[in-house]
Amino acid sequence: GDRIGCPEDVHRHFHAHLRDAPAEQFHTVLLDSRHRVIRSVLTSQGTLTASLVHPREVFRPALREAAAALVLVHNHPSGDPSPSPEDREITRRLAQAGVLLGIPVLDHVIVADRGYASLREEGDLPPGPSLDA
């Protein structure tokens, strides 16, 4: 699959699909050791303002497909990509689960009509492997 090397690659890949979605969609992008996409999984679909995600649903396909790493992606139907406190909290929880499972979360990218936000760039992920590594 395509190589994901930076948050902009994630935005470019998902923007057309997610920009007009009426509700939040949370996707898990499974990556191989060279950060090439194995596949993308729709993990959760929520309401206009929220999408509930549990680590079990995020990591199940990653374990099954022997993914080396993950990128998390979701949209903000409001058009504003700014992360909410809930976005920051779920990112931290999923990153912690990834450390325990040996499948690092490289980034969490929020896609919106007015651009994107990378929670790695905003400092919400612990130091460790990143997309550009």
PDB file of N, CA, C and O in Angstrom, residues 53-90:
ATOM      1  N   VAL A  53     -14.720   5.153  21.237  1.00  0.00           N
ATOM      2  CA  VAL A  53     -13.709   4.205  20.775  1.00  0.00           C
ATOM      3  C   VAL A  53     -13.148   3.472  21.987  1.00  0.00           C
ATOM      4  O   VAL A  53     -12.845   4.086  23.006  1.00  0.00           O
ATOM      5  N   HIS A  54     -12.991   2.169  21.845  1.00  0.00           N
ATOM      6  CA  HIS A  54     -12.406   1.364  22.908  1.00  0.00           C
ATOM      7  C   HIS A  54     -11.126   0.720  22.371  1.00  0.00           C
ATOM      8  O   HIS A  54     -11.089   0.308  21.204  1.00  0.00           O
ATOM      9  N   PRO A  55     -10.081   0.630  23.180  1.00  0.00           N
ATOM     10  CA  PRO A  55      -8.831   0.013  22.709  1.00  0.00           C
ATOM     11  C   PRO A  55      -9.023  -1.369  22.089  1.00  0.00           C
ATOM     12  O   PRO A  55      -8.344  -1.733  21.130  1.00  0.00           O
ATOM     13  N   ARG A  56      -9.958  -2.117  22.593  1.00  0.00           N
ATOM     14  CA  ARG A  56     -10.214  -3.462  22.062  1.00  0.00           C
ATOM     15  C   ARG A  56     -10.532  -3.405  20.562  1.00  0.00           C
ATOM     16  O   ARG A  56     -10.005  -4.185  19.777  1.00  0.00           O
ATOM     17  N   GLU A  57     -11.387  -2.468  20.150  1.00  0.00           N
ATOM     18  CA  GLU A  57     -11.766  -2.359  18.742  1.00  0.00           C
ATOM     19  C   GLU A  57     -10.625  -1.809  17.885  1.00  0.00           C
ATOM     20  O   GLU A  57     -10.518  -2.122  16.709  1.00  0.00           O
ATOM     21  N   VAL A  58      -9.794  -0.980  18.467  1.00  0.00           N
ATOM     22  CA  VAL A  58      -8.671  -0.401  17.721  1.00  0.00           C
ATOM     23  C   VAL A  58      -7.592  -1.449  17.461  1.00  0.00           C
ATOM     24  O   VAL A  58      -7.077  -1.562  16.351  1.00  0.00           O
ATOM     25  N   PHE A  59      -7.260  -2.227  18.481  1.00  0.00           N
ATOM     26  CA  PHE A  59      -6.116  -3.135  18.366  1.00  0.00           C
ATOM     27  C   PHE A  59      -6.455  -4.534  17.854  1.00  0.00           C
ATOM     28  O   PHE A  59      -5.560  -5.253  17.420  1.00  0.00           O
ATOM     29  N   ARG A  60      -7.713  -4.915  17.879  1.00  0.00           N
ATOM     30  CA  ARG A  60      -8.084  -6.253  17.390  1.00  0.00           C
ATOM     31  C   ARG A  60      -7.619  -6.484  15.949  1.00  0.00           C
ATOM     32  O   ARG A  60      -6.916  -7.458  15.669  1.00  0.00           O
ATOM     33  N   PRO A  61      -7.951  -5.600  14.988  1.00  0.00           N
ATOM     34  CA  PRO A  61      -7.474  -5.841  13.618  1.00  0.00           C
ATOM     35  C   PRO A  61      -5.957  -5.728  13.494  1.00  0.00           C
ATOM     36  O   PRO A  61      -5.336  -6.418  12.684  1.00  0.00           O
ATOM     37  N   ALA A  62      -5.343  -4.876  14.313  1.00  0.00           N
ATOM     38  CA  ALA A  62      -3.884  -4.724  14.261  1.00  0.00           C
ATOM     39  C   ALA A  62      -3.196  -6.019  14.682  1.00  0.00           C
ATOM     40  O   ALA A  62      -2.207  -6.432  14.064  1.00  0.00           O
ATOM     41  N   LEU A  63      -3.710  -6.668  15.697  1.00  0.00           N
ATOM     42  CA  LEU A  63      -3.149  -7.937  16.145  1.00  0.00           C
ATOM     43  C   LEU A  63      -3.395  -9.035  15.114  1.00  0.00           C
ATOM     44  O   LEU A  63      -2.499  -9.817  14.802  1.00  0.00           O
ATOM     45  N   ARG A  64      -4.596  -9.061  14.587  1.00  0.00           N
ATOM     46  CA  ARG A  64      -4.955 -10.094  13.608  1.00  0.00           C
ATOM     47  C   ARG A  64      -4.092 -10.003  12.349  1.00  0.00           C
ATOM     48  O   ARG A  64      -3.713 -11.006  11.767  1.00  0.00           O
ATOM     49  N   GLU A  65      -3.765  -8.781  11.927  1.00  0.00           N
ATOM     50  CA  GLU A  65      -3.022  -8.588  10.676  1.00  0.00           C
ATOM     51  C   GLU A  65      -1.535  -8.341  10.904  1.00  0.00           C
ATOM     52  O   GLU A  65      -0.818  -7.976   9.990  1.00  0.00           O
ATOM     53  N   ALA A  66      -1.076  -8.508  12.138  1.00  0.00           N
ATOM     54  CA  ALA A  66       0.336  -8.342  12.498  1.00  0.00           C
ATOM     55  C   ALA A  66       0.879  -6.980  12.075  1.00  0.00           C
ATOM     56  O   ALA A  66       1.970  -6.866  11.538  1.00  0.00           O
ATOM     57  N   ALA A  67       0.103  -5.940  12.339  1.00  0.00           N
ATOM     58  CA  ALA A  67       0.549  -4.576  12.017  1.00  0.00           C
ATOM     59  C   ALA A  67       1.736  -4.205  12.891  1.00  0.00           C
ATOM     60  O   ALA A  67       1.807  -4.573  14.063  1.00  0.00           O
ATOM     61  N   ALA A  68       2.663  -3.464  12.312  1.00  0.00           N
ATOM     62  CA  ALA A  68       3.838  -3.003  13.052  1.00  0.00           C
ATOM     63  C   ALA A  68       3.552  -1.707  13.796  1.00  0.00           C
ATOM     64  O   ALA A  68       4.217  -1.389  14.785  1.00  0.00           O
ATOM     65  N   ALA A  69       2.561  -0.934  13.317  1.00  0.00           N
ATOM     66  CA  ALA A  69       2.231   0.354  13.920  1.00  0.00           C
ATOM     67  C   ALA A  69       0.849   0.775  13.451  1.00  0.00           C
ATOM     68  O   ALA A  69       0.289   0.189  12.520  1.00  0.00           O
ATOM     69  N   LEU A  70       0.311   1.814  14.104  1.00  0.00           N
ATOM     70  CA  LEU A  70      -1.008   2.343  13.766  1.00  0.00           C
ATOM     71  C   LEU A  70      -0.954   3.849  13.602  1.00  0.00           C
ATOM     72  O   LEU A  70      -0.157   4.528  14.240  1.00  0.00           O
ATOM     73  N   VAL A  71      -1.868   4.346  12.791  1.00  0.00           N
ATOM     74  CA  VAL A  71      -2.206   5.761  12.770  1.00  0.00           C
ATOM     75  C   VAL A  71      -3.705   5.828  12.991  1.00  0.00           C
ATOM     76  O   VAL A  71      -4.466   5.067  12.384  1.00  0.00           O
ATOM     77  N   LEU A  72      -4.119   6.695  13.884  1.00  0.00           N
ATOM     78  CA  LEU A  72      -5.531   6.909  14.172  1.00  0.00           C
ATOM     79  C   LEU A  72      -5.995   8.129  13.388  1.00  0.00           C
ATOM     80  O   LEU A  72      -5.265   9.114  13.278  1.00  0.00           O
ATOM     81  N   VAL A  73      -7.202   8.060  12.859  1.00  0.00           N
ATOM     82  CA  VAL A  73      -7.744   9.163  12.065  1.00  0.00           C
ATOM     83  C   VAL A  73      -9.223   9.307  12.397  1.00  0.00           C
ATOM     84  O   VAL A  73      -9.945   8.308  12.443  1.00  0.00           O
ATOM     85  N   HIS A  74      -9.650  10.538  12.633  1.00  0.00           N
ATOM     86  CA  HIS A  74     -11.090  10.773  12.686  1.00  0.00           C
ATOM     87  C   HIS A  74     -11.384  12.169  12.179  1.00  0.00           C
ATOM     88  O   HIS A  74     -10.486  12.983  12.012  1.00  0.00           O
ATOM     89  N   ASN A  75     -12.645  12.389  11.883  1.00  0.00           N
ATOM     90  CA  ASN A  75     -13.054  13.672  11.326  1.00  0.00           C
ATOM     91  C   ASN A  75     -13.811  14.499  12.359  1.00  0.00           C
ATOM     92  O   ASN A  75     -14.322  13.980  13.345  1.00  0.00           O
ATOM     93  N   HIS A  76     -13.855  15.796  12.095  1.00  0.00           N
ATOM     94  CA  HIS A  76     -14.697  16.711  12.856  1.00  0.00           C
ATOM     95  C   HIS A  76     -15.683  17.331  11.864  1.00  0.00           C
ATOM     96  O   HIS A  76     -15.300  18.187  11.067  1.00  0.00           O
ATOM     97  N   PRO A  77     -16.930  16.901  11.881  1.00  0.00           N
ATOM     98  CA  PRO A  77     -17.917  17.441  10.950  1.00  0.00           C
ATOM     99  C   PRO A  77     -18.107  18.953  11.064  1.00  0.00           C
ATOM    100  O   PRO A  77     -18.575  19.587  10.122  1.00  0.00           O
ATOM    101  N   SER A  78     -17.723  19.537  12.181  1.00  0.00           N
ATOM    102  CA  SER A  78     -17.851  20.992  12.365  1.00  0.00           C
ATOM    103  C   SER A  78     -16.958  21.764  11.409  1.00  0.00           C
ATOM    104  O   SER A  78     -17.170  22.953  11.188  1.00  0.00           O
ATOM    105  N   GLY A  79     -15.940  21.104  10.863  1.00  0.00           N
ATOM    106  CA  GLY A  79     -14.991  21.788   9.984  1.00  0.00           C
ATOM    107  C   GLY A  79     -13.745  22.273  10.696  1.00  0.00           C
ATOM    108  O   GLY A  79     -12.762  22.630  10.065  1.00  0.00           O
ATOM    109  N   ASP A  80     -13.762  22.291  12.018  1.00  0.00           N
ATOM    110  CA  ASP A  80     -12.624  22.757  12.820  1.00  0.00           C
ATOM    111  C   ASP A  80     -11.811  21.543  13.288  1.00  0.00           C
ATOM    112  O   ASP A  80     -12.326  20.711  14.038  1.00  0.00           O
ATOM    113  N   PRO A  81     -10.544  21.437  12.880  1.00  0.00           N
ATOM    114  CA  PRO A  81      -9.748  20.271  13.261  1.00  0.00           C
ATOM    115  C   PRO A  81      -9.166  20.308  14.671  1.00  0.00           C
ATOM    116  O   PRO A  81      -8.494  19.370  15.085  1.00  0.00           O
ATOM    117  N   SER A  82      -9.415  21.352  15.425  1.00  0.00           N
ATOM    118  CA  SER A  82      -8.823  21.468  16.766  1.00  0.00           C
ATOM    119  C   SER A  82      -9.223  20.290  17.646  1.00  0.00           C
ATOM    120  O   SER A  82     -10.407  19.964  17.754  1.00  0.00           O
ATOM    121  N   PRO A  83      -8.247  19.655  18.304  1.00  0.00           N
ATOM    122  CA  PRO A  83      -8.560  18.509  19.161  1.00  0.00           C
ATOM    123  C   PRO A  83      -9.339  18.924  20.409  1.00  0.00           C
ATOM    124  O   PRO A  83      -9.048  19.951  21.022  1.00  0.00           O
ATOM    125  N   SER A  84     -10.311  18.119  20.761  1.00  0.00           N
ATOM    126  CA  SER A  84     -11.065  18.341  21.996  1.00  0.00           C
ATOM    127  C   SER A  84     -10.314  17.677  23.154  1.00  0.00           C
ATOM    128  O   SER A  84      -9.424  16.849  22.928  1.00  0.00           O
ATOM    129  N   PRO A  85     -10.683  17.990  24.381  1.00  0.00           N
ATOM    130  CA  PRO A  85     -10.083  17.278  25.519  1.00  0.00           C
ATOM    131  C   PRO A  85     -10.298  15.764  25.417  1.00  0.00           C
ATOM    132  O   PRO A  85      -9.421  14.980  25.777  1.00  0.00           O
ATOM    133  N   GLU A  86     -11.454  15.339  24.920  1.00  0.00           N
ATOM    134  CA  GLU A  86     -11.736  13.910  24.756  1.00  0.00           C
ATOM    135  C   GLU A  86     -10.807  13.297  23.708  1.00  0.00           C
ATOM    136  O   GLU A  86     -10.354  12.160  23.872  1.00  0.00           O
ATOM    137  N   ASP A  87     -10.532  14.036  22.619  1.00  0.00           N
ATOM    138  CA  ASP A  87      -9.595  13.552  21.594  1.00  0.00           C
ATOM    139  C   ASP A  87      -8.223  13.320  22.207  1.00  0.00           C
ATOM    140  O   ASP A  87      -7.565  12.310  21.935  1.00  0.00           O
ATOM    141  N   ARG A  88      -7.793  14.256  23.020  1.00  0.00           N
ATOM    142  CA  ARG A  88      -6.477  14.145  23.667  1.00  0.00           C
ATOM    143  C   ARG A  88      -6.430  12.953  24.622  1.00  0.00           C
ATOM    144  O   ARG A  88      -5.458  12.209  24.657  1.00  0.00           O
ATOM    145  N   GLU A  89      -7.501  12.759  25.384  1.00  0.00           N
ATOM    146  CA  GLU A  89      -7.546  11.665  26.355  1.00  0.00           C
ATOM    147  C   GLU A  89      -7.548  10.307  25.663  1.00  0.00           C
ATOM    148  O   GLU A  89      -6.811   9.403  26.056  1.00  0.00           O
ATOM    149  N   ILE A  90      -8.365  10.132  24.636  1.00  0.00           N
ATOM    150  CA  ILE A  90      -8.398   8.828  23.957  1.00  0.00           C
ATOM    151  C   ILE A  90      -7.069   8.560  23.264  1.00  0.00           C
ATOM    152  O   ILE A  90      -6.610   7.420  23.208  1.00  0.00           O
TER     153      ILE A  90
END
